[in-house]
CSV table of C-alpha atoms in Angstrom, one decimal:
chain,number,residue,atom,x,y,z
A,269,UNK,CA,0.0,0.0,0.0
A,270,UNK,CA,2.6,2.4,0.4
A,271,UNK,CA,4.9,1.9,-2.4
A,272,UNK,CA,1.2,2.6,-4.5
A,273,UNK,CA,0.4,5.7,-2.3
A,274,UNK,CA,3.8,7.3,-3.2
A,275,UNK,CA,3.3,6.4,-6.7
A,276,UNK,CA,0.4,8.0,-6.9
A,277,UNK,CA,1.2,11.5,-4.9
A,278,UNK,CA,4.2,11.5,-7.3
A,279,UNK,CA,2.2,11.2,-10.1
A,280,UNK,CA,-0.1,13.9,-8.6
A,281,UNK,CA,3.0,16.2,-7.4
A,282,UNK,CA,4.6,15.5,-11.0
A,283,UNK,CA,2.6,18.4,-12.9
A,284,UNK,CA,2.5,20.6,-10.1
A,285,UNK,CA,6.0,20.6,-9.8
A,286,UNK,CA,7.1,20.7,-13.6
A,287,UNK,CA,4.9,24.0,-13.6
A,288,UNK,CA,7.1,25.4,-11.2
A,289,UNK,CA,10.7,24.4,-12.3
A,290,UNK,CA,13.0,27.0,-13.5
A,291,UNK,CA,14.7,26.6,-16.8
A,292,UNK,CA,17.3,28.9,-18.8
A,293,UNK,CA,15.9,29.9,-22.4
A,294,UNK,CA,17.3,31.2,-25.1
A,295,UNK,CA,14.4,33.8,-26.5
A,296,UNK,CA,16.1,34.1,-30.2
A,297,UNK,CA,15.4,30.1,-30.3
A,298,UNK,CA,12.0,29.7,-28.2
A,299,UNK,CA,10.4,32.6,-30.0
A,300,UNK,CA,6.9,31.2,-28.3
A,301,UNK,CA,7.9,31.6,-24.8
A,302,UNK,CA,9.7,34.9,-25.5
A,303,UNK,CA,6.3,36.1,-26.4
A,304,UNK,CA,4.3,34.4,-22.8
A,305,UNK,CA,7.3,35.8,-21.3
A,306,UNK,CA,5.9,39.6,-22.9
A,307,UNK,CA,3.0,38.9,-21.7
A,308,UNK,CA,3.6,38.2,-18.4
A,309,UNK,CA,5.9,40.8,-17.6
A,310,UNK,CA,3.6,43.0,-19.4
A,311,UNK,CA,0.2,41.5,-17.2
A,312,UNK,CA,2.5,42.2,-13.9
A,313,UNK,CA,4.7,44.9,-14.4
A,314,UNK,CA,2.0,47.2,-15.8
A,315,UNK,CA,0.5,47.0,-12.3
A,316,UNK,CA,4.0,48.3,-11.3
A,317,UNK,CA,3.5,51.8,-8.6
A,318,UNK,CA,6.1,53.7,-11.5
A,319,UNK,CA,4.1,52.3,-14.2
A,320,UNK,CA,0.9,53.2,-13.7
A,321,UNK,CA,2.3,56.7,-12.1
A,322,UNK,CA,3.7,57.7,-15.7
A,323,UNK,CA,1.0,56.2,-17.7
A,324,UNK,CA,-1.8,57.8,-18.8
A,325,UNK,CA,-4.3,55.3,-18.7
A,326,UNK,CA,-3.9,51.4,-17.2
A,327,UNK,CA,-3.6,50.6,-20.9
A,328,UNK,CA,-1.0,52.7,-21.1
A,329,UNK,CA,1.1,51.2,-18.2
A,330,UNK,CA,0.4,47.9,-19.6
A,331,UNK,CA,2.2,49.3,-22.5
A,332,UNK,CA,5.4,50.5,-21.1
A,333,UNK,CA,5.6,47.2,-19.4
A,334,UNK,CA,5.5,45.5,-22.4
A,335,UNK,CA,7.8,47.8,-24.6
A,336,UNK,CA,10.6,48.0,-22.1
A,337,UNK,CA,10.4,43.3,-21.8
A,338,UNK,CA,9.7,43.6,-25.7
A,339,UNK,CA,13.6,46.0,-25.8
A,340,UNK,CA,15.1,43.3,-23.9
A,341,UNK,CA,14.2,40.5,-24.7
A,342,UNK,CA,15.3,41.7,-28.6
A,343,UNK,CA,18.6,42.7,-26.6
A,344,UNK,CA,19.2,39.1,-24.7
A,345,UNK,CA,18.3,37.8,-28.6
A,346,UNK,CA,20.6,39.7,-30.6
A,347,UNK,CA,24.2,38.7,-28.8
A,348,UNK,CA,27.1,38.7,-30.6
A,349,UNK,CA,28.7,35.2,-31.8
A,350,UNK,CA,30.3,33.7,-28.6
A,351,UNK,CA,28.4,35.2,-26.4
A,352,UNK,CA,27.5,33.2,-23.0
A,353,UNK,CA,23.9,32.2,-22.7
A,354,UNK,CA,21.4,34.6,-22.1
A,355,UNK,CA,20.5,35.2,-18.3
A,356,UNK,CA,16.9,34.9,-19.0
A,357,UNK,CA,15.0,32.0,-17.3
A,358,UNK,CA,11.4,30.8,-17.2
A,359,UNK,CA,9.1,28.7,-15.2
A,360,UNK,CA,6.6,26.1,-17.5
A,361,UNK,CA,4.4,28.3,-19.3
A,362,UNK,CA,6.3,31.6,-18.4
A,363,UNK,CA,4.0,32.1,-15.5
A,364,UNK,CA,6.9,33.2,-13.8
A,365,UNK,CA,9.6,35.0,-15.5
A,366,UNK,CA,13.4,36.5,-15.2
A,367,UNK,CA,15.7,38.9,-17.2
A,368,UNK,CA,19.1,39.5,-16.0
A,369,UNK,CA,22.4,41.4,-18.2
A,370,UNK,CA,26.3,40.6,-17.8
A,371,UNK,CA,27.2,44.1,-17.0
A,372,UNK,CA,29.3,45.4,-18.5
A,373,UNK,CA,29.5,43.1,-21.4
A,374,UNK,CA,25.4,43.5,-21.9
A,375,UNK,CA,23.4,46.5,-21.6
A,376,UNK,CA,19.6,46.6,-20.3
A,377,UNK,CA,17.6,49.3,-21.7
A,378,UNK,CA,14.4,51.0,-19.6
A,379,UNK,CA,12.4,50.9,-22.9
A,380,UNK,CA,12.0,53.0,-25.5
A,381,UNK,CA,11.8,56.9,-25.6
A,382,UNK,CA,8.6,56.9,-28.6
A,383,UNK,CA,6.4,54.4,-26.3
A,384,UNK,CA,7.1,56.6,-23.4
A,385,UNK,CA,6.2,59.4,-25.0
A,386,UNK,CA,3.2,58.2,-26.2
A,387,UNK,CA,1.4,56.6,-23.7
A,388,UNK,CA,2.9,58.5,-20.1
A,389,UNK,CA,1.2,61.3,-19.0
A,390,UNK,CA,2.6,64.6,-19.9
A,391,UNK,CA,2.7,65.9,-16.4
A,392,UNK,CA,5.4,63.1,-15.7
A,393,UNK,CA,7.4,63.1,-18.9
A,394,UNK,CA,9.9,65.3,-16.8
A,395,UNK,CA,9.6,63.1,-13.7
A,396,UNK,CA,10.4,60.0,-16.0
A,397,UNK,CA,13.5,61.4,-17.5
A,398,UNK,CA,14.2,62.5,-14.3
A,399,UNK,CA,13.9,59.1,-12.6
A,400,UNK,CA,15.3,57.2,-15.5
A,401,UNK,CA,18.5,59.9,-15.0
A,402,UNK,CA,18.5,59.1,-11.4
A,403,UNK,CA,18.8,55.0,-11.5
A,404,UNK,CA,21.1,55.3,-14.1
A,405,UNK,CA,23.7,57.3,-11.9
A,406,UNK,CA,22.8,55.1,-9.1
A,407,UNK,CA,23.9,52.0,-11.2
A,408,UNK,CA,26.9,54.0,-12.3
A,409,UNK,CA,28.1,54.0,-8.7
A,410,UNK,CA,27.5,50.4,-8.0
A,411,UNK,CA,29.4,49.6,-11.7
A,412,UNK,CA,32.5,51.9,-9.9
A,413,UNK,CA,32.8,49.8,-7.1
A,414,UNK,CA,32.0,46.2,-9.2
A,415,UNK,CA,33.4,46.4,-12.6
A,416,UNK,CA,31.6,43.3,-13.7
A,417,UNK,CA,28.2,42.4,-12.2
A,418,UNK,CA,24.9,41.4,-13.1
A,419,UNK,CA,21.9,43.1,-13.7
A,420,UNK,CA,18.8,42.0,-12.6
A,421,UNK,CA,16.2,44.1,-14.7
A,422,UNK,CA,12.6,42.2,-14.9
A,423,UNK,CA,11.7,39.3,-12.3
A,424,UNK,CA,7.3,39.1,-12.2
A,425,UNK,CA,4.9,36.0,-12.0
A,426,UNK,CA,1.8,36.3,-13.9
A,427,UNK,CA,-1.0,38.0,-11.6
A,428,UNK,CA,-2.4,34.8,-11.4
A,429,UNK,CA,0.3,32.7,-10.3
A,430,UNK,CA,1.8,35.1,-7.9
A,431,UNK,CA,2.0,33.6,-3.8
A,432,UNK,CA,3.0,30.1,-5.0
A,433,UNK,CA,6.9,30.8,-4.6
A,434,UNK,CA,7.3,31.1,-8.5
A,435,UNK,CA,9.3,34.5,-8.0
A,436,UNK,CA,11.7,33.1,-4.8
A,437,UNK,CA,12.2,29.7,-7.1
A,438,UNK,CA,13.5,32.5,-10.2
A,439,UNK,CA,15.8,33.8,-7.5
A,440,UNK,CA,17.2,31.0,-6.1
A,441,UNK,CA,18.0,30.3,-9.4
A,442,UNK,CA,19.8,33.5,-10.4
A,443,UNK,CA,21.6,33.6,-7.0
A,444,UNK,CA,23.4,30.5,-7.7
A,445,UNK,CA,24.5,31.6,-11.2
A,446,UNK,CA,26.2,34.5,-9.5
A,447,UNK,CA,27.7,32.4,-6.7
A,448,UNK,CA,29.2,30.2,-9.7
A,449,UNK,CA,30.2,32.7,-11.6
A,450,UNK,CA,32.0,34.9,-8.6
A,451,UNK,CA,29.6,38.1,-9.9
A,452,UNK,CA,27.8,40.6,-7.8
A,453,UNK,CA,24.0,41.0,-8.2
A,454,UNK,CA,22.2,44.6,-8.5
A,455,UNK,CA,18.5,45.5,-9.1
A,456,UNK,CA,16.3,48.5,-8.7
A,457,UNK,CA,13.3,47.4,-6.4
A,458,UNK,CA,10.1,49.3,-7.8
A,459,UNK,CA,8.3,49.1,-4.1
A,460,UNK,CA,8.7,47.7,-0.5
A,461,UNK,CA,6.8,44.9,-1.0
A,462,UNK,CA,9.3,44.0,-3.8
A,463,UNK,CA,12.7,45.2,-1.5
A,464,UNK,CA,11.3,42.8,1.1
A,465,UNK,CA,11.4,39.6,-1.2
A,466,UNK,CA,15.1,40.6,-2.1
A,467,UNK,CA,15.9,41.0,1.5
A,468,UNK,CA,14.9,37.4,2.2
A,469,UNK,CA,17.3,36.3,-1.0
A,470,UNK,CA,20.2,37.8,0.5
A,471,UNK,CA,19.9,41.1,-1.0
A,472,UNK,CA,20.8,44.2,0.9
A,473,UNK,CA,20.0,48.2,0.6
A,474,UNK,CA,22.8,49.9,-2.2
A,475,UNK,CA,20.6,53.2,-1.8
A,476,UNK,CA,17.2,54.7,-2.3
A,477,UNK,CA,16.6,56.6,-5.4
A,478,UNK,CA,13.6,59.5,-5.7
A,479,UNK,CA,13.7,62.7,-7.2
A,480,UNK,CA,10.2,65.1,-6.4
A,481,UNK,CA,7.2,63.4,-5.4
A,482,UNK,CA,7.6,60.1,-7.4
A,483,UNK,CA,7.2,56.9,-6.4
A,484,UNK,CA,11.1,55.3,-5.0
A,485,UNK,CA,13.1,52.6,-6.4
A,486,UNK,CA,15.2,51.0,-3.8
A,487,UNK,CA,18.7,50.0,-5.6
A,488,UNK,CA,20.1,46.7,-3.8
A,489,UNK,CA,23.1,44.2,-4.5
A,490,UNK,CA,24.1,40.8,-3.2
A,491,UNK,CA,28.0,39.6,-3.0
A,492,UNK,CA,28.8,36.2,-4.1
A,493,UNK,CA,29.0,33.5,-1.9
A,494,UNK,CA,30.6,30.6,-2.1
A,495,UNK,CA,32.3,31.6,-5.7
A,496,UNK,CA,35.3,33.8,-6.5
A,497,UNK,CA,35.3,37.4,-5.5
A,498,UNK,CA,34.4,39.6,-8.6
A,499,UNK,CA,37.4,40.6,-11.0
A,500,UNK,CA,38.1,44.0,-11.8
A,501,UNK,CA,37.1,45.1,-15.3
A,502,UNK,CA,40.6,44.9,-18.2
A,503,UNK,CA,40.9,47.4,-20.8
């Protein structure tokens, strides 16, 4: 009976748990979960504080969302020959999705000027440069001190799959990378509820950025552990 009964629950657990396994994708060769992988990051991110702040209408931040995965993902694609893989992983289904950049081999982008343009409210087209100036100085700072790092841009879970650890699994992931590889971790944490995840993954505060009355981003970084230490940058 109980060789049967653990049969069975592994048969049950089997979906369930295939659903949730992380696995490294290559969007220039999986074109069809590069496009769930828009979707989701458009479906979670457009809900994002800074997002709906500089859209004009919920359709609007639901845009930028999607414009700024749509730039990167075509970035993560279009690597030069040799290139290591790209740092983007999905769960099954890209319910769960993350976008990360070799800095400074690889460059993310924050999307495109035109989409911004077109769909933020023109009240915060200052505060978005502004902001966008800001982070960018921020991660300036972090790039003095660590030469080579990595990026974490994007990391969401599909409004619908979000509380069933799809998000921690994605960072577990990514931390481990980075432990192998000897490279330090950066992000920008849109809100607090974010910053407290990345807290639990071994994050810690870099600095908090916010210029006028917009919403902050909280700039974090990890140290490897485990790995070698990070190797300055050679001309």
């Amino acid at each position: 009976m109980i060789p049967a009964a653990i049969v069975a629950w592994q048969q049950w657990l089997g979906p369930a748990a295939s659903r949730r396994a992380v696995r490294p994708t290559d969007p220039a060769a999986d074109p069809a979960t590069a496009s769930l992988a828009k979707a989701t990051l458009a479906a979670s991110l457009g809900r994002d504080a800074h997002s709906l702040q500089y859209a004009a209408t919920p359709e609007g931040a639901r845009a930028l969302a999607e414009d700024m995965a749509a730039v990167n993902l075509d970035r993560a694609a279009q690597r030069p020959a040799g290139s290591p893989p790209p740092l983007f992983f999905a769960t099954d289904g890209a319910r769960g999705v993350l976008l990360a950049f070799r800095c400074p081999e690889e460059q993310p982008s924050y999307g495109s000027v035109s989409t911004f343009l077109r769909h933020a409210k023109l009240s915060y087209w200052l505060q978005g440069v502004r902001d966008e100036m800001a982070v960018r100085r921020c991660a300036a700072d972090f790039r003095r001190q660590h030469p080579r790092y990595i990026h974490l841009l994007q990391l969401a879970v599909h409004p619908e799959w979000q509380g069933k650890g799809l998000g921690s699994r994605l960072l577990r992931h990514l931390t481990k990378l980075a432990d192998r590889e000897g490279l330090p971790l950066y992000l920008e944490a849109s809100s607090e509820r974010n910053r407290t995840l990345y807290l639990q993954h071994g994050f810690t505060d870099f600095k908090k950025v916010q210029t006028g009355n917009g919403s902050p981003y909280y700039a974090m970084a990890r140290l490897p552990r485990g790995g070698a230490q990070p190797q300055a940058a050679t001309a």
